PDB file of C-alpha atoms in Angstrom:
ATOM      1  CA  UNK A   1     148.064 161.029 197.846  1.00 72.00           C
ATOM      2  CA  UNK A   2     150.935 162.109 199.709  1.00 79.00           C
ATOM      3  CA  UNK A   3     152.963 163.673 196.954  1.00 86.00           C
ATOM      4  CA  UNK A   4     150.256 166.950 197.014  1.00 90.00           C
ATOM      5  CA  UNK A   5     152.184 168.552 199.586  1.00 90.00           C
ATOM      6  CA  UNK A   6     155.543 168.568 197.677  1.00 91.00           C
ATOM      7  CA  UNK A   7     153.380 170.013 194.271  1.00 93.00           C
ATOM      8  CA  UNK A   8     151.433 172.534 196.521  1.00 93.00           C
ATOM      9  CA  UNK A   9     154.732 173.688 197.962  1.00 92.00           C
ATOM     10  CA  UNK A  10     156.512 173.753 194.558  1.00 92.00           C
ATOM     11  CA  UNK A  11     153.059 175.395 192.913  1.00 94.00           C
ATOM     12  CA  UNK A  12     153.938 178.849 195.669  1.00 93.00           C
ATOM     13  CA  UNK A  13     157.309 178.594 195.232  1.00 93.00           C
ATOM     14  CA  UNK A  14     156.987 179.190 191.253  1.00 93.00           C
ATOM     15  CA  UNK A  15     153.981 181.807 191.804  1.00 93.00           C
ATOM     16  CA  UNK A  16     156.197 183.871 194.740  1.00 93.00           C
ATOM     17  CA  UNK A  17     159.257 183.747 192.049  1.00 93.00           C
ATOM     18  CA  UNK A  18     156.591 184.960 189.275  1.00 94.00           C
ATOM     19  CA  UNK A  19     155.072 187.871 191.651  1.00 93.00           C
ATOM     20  CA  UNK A  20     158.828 188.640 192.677  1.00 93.00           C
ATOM     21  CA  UNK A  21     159.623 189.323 189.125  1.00 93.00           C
ATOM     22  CA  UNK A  22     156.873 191.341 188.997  1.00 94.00           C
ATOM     23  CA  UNK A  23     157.036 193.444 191.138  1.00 94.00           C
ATOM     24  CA  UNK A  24     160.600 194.067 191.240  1.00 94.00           C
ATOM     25  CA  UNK A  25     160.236 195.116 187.305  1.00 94.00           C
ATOM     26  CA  UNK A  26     157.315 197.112 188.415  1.00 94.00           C
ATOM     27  CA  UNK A  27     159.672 199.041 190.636  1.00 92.00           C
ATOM     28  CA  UNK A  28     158.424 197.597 194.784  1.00 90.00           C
ATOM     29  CA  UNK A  29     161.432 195.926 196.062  1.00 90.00           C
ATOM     30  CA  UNK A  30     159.559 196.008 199.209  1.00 92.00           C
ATOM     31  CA  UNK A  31     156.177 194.481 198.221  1.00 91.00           C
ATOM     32  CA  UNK A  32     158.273 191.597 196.467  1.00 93.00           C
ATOM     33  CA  UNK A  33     160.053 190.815 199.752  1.00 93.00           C
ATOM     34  CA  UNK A  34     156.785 190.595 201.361  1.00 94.00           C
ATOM     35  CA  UNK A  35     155.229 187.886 198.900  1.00 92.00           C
ATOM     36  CA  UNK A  36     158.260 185.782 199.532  1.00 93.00           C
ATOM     37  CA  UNK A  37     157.630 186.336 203.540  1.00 94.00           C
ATOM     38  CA  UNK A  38     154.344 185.324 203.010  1.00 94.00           C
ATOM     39  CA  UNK A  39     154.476 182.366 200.596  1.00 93.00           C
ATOM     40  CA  UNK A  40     157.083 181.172 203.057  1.00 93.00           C
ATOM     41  CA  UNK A  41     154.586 181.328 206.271  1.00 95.00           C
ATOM     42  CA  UNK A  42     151.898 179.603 204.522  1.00 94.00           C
ATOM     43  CA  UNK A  43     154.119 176.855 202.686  1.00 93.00           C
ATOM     44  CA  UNK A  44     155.662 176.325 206.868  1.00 94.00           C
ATOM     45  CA  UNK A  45     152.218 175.898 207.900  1.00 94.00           C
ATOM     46  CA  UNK A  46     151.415 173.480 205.733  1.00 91.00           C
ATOM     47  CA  UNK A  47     155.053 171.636 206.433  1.00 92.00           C
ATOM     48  CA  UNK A  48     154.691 171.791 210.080  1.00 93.00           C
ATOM     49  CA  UNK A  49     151.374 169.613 210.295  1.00 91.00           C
ATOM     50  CA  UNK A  50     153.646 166.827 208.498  1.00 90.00           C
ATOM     51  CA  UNK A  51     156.551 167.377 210.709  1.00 91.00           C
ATOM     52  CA  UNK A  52     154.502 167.059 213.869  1.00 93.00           C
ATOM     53  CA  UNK A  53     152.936 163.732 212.150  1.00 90.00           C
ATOM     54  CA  UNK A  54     156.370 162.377 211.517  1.00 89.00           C
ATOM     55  CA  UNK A  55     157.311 163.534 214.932  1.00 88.00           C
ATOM     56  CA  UNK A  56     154.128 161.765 216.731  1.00 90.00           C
ATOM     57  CA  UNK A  57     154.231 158.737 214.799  1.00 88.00           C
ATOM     58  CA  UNK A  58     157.865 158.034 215.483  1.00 86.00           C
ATOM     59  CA  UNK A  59     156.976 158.561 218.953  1.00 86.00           C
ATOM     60  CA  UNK A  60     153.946 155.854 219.026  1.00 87.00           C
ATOM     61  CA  UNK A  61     156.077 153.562 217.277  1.00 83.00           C
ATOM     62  CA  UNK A  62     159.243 153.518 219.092  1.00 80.00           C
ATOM     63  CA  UNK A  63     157.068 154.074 222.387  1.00 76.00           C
ATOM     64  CA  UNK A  64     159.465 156.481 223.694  1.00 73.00           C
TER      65      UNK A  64
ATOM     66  CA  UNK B   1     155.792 147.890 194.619  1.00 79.00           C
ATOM     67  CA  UNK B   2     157.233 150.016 197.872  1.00 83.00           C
ATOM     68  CA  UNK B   3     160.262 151.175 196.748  1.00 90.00           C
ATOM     69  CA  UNK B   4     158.996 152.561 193.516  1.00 92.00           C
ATOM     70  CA  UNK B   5     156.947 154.507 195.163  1.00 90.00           C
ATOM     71  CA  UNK B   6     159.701 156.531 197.563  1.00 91.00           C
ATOM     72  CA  UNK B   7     162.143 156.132 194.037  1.00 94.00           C
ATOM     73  CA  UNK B   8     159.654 158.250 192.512  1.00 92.00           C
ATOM     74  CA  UNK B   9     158.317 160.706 195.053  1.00 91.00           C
ATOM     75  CA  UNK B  10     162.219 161.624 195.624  1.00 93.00           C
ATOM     76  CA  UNK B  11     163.088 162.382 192.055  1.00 94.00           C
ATOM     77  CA  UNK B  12     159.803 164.436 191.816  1.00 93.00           C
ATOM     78  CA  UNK B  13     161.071 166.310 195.331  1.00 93.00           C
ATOM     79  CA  UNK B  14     164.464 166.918 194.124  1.00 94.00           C
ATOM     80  CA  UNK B  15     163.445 168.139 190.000  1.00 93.00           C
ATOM     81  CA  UNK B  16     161.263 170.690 192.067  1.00 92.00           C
ATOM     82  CA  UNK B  17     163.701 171.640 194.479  1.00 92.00           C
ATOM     83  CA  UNK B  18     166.269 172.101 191.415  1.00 93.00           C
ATOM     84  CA  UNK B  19     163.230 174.134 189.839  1.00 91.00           C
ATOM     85  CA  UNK B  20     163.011 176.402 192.934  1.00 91.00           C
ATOM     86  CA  UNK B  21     166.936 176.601 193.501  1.00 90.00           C
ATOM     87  CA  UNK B  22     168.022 179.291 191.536  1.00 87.00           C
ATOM     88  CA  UNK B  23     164.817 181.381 192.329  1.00 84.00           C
ATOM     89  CA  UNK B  24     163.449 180.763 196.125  1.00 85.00           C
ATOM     90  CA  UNK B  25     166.107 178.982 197.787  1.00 89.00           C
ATOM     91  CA  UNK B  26     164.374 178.853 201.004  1.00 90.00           C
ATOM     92  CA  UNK B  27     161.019 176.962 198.862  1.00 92.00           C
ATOM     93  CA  UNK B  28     164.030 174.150 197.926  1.00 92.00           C
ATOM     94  CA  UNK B  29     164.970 173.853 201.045  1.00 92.00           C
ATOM     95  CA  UNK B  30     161.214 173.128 202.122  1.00 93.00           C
ATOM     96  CA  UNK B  31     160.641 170.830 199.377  1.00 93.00           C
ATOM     97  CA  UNK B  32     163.585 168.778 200.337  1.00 92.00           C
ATOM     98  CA  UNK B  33     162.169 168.662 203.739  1.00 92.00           C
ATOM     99  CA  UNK B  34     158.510 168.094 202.751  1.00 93.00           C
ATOM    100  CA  UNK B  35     159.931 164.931 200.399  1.00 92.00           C
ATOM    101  CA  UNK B  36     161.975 163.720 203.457  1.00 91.00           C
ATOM    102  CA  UNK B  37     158.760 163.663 205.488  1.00 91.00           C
ATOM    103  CA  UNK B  38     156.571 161.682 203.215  1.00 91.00           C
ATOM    104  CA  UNK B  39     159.332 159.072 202.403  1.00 90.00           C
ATOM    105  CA  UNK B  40     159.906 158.625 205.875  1.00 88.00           C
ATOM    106  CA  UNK B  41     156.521 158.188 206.834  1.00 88.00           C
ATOM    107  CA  UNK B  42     155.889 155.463 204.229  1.00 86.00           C
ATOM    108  CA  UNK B  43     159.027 153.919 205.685  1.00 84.00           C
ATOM    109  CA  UNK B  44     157.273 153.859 209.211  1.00 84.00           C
ATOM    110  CA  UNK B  45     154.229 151.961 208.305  1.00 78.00           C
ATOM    111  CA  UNK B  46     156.488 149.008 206.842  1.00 80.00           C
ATOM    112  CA  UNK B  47     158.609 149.545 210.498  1.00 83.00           C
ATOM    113  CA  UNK B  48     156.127 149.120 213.006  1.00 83.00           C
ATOM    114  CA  UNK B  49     155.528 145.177 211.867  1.00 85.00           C
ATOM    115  CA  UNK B  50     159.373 144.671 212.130  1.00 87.00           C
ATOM    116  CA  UNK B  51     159.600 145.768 215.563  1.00 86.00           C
ATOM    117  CA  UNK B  52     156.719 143.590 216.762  1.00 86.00           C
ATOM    118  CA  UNK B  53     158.589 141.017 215.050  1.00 88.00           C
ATOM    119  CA  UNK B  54     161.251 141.962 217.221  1.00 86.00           C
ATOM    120  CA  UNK B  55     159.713 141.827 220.357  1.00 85.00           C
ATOM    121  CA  UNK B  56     157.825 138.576 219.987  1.00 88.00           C
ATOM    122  CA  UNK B  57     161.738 136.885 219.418  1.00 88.00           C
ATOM    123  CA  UNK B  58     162.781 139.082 222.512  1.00 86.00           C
ATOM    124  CA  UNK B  59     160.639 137.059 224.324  1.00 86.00           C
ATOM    125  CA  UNK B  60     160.612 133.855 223.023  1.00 88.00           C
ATOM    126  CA  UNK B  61     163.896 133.905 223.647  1.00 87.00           C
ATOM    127  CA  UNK B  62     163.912 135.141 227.157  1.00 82.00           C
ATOM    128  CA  UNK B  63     166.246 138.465 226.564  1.00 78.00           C
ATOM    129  CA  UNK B  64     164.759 141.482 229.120  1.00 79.00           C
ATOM    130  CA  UNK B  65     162.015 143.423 227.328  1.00 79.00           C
ATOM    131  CA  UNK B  66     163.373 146.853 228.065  1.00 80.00           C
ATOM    132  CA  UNK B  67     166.331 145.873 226.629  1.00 82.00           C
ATOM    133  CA  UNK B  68     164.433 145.583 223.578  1.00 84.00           C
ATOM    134  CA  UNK B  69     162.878 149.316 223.925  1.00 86.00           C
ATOM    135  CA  UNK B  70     166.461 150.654 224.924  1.00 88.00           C
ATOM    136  CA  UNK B  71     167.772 149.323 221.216  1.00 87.00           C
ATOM    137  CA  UNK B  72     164.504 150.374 219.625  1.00 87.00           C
ATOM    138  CA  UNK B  73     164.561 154.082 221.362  1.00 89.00           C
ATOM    139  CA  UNK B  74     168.256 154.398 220.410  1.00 91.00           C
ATOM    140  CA  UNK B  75     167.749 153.375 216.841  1.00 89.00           C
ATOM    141  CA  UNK B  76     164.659 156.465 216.835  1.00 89.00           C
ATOM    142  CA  UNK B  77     167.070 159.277 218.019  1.00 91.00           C
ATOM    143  CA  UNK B  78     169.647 157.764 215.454  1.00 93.00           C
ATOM    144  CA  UNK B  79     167.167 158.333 212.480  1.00 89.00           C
ATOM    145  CA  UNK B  80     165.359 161.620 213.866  1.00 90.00           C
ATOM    146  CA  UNK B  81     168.982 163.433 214.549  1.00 94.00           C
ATOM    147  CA  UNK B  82     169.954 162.231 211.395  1.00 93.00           C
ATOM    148  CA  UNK B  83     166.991 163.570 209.333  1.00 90.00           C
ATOM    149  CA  UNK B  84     167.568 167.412 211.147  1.00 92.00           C
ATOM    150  CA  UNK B  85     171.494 167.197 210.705  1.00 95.00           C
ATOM    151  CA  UNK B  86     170.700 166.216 206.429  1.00 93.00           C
ATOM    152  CA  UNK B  87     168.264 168.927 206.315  1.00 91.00           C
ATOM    153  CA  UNK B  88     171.009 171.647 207.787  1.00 94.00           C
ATOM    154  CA  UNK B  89     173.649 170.166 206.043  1.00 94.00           C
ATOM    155  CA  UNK B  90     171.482 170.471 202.551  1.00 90.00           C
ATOM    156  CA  UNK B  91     170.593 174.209 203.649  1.00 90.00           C
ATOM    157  CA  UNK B  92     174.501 174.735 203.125  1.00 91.00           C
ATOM    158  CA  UNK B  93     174.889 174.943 207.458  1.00 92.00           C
ATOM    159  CA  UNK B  94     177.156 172.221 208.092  1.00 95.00           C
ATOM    160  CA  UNK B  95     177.993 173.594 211.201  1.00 96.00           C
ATOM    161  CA  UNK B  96     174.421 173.126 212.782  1.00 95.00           C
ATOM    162  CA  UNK B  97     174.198 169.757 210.980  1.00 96.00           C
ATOM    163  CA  UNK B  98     177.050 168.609 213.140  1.00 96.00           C
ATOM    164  CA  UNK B  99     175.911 170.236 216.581  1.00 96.00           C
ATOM    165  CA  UNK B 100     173.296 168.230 215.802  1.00 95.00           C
ATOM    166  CA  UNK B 101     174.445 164.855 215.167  1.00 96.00           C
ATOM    167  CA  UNK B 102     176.725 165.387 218.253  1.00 96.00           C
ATOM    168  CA  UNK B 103     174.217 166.296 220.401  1.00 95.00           C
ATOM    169  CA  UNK B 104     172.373 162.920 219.121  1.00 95.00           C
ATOM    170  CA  UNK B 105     175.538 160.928 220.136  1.00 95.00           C
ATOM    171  CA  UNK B 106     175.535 162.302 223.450  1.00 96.00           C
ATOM    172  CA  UNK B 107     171.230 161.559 223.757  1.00 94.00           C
ATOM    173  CA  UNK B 108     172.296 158.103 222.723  1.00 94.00           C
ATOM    174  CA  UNK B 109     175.356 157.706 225.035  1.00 94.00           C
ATOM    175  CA  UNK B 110     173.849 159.194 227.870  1.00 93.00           C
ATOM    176  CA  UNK B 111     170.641 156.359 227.371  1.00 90.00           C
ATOM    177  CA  UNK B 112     173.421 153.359 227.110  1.00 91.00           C
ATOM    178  CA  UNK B 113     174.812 154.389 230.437  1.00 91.00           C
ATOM    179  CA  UNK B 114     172.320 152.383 232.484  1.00 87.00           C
ATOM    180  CA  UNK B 115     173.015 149.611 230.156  1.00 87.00           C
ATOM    181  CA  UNK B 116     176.783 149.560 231.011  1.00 90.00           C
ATOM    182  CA  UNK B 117     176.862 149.921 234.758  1.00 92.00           C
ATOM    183  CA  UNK B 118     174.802 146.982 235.039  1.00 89.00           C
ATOM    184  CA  UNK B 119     177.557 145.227 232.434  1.00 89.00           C
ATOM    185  CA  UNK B 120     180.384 146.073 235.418  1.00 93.00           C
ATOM    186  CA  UNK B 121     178.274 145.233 238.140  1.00 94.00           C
ATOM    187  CA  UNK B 122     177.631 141.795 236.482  1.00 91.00           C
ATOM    188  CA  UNK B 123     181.635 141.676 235.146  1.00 93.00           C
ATOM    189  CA  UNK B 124     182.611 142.377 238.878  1.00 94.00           C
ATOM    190  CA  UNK B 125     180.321 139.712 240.003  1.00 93.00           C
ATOM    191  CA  UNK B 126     181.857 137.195 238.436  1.00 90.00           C
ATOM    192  CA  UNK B 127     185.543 138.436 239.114  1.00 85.00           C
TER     193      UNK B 127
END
């Protein structure tokens, strides 16, 4: 149902703060920022095909 | 019913955003948006019957169709600059939030103005 996106985005949230740990304890600051850079660009993808439905939709509706 | 639905899809959003908070700020942020979304496009699909509604009275009852469109595109840019100035405002940049809403205004103002200088022309008519 709808509700998948939120989980899926919560699901990478939690495994990026996980990995950050991680890797932080493990001593590569610089590898943990890049799982948060890239959890973030693939949790945006998914986001932006419902923004550009909500966008498209109000725009059919509203005929504007 | 409907509104159980978007009662509990919000209170799921926000417990995850409050999970994500203290960790990934920027993952709350997009949960908050991503729960926005899907609310508002259940919200839609319940909308589009009350504005044919709305037009079929518009024209039994003679008022101008584009009238009608005028009030119905004024009431979208209401709701869309609305949603983006909640979402900055939640992201802790009020500032943006308000460019945004006044930049709305303004979008809404500037589509009234045909509106009003037909009001004069008509008020001077009569005068």
């Amino acid at each position: 149902m709808e509700i998948n996106i939120v989980f899926q985005i919560a699901a990478v949230g939690i495994l990026v703060a996980v990995l950050n740990q991680v890797l932080i304890r493990a001593g590569r600051e610089e590898q943990a920022m890049l799982t948060t850079l890239a959890g973030l660009v693939v949790v945006l993808f998914w986001v932006i095909q419902y923004i550009d439905r909500l966008f498209t939709t109000v725009q059919t509706l509203f005929n504007l | 019913m409907e509104i159980l639905k978007i009662v509990s899809i919000g209170t799921a959003g926000t417990i995850l955003a409050a999970v994500l908070k203290k960790e990934e700020p920027q993952f709350a942020i997009i949960v908050s948006i991503a729960t926005g979304i899907i609310i508002f496009l259940q919200i839609l699909n319940c909308f589009s019957s009350l504005i044919n509604q709305l037009y079929d009275m518009a024209n039994r009852s003679g008022i101008d169709r584009n009238y009608v469109s005028i009030i119905l595109k004024i009431t979208a840019v209401a709701y869309i600059a609305q949603i983006g100035a909640e979402i900055c405002k939640d992201a802790g940049e009020s500032a943006i939030g308000t460019k945004i809403e006044i930049a709305g205004k303004i979008i809404i103002a500037a589509m009234c103005l045909p509106l009003i200088t037909r009001l004069f022309g008509m008020v001077i008519n009569f005068l």
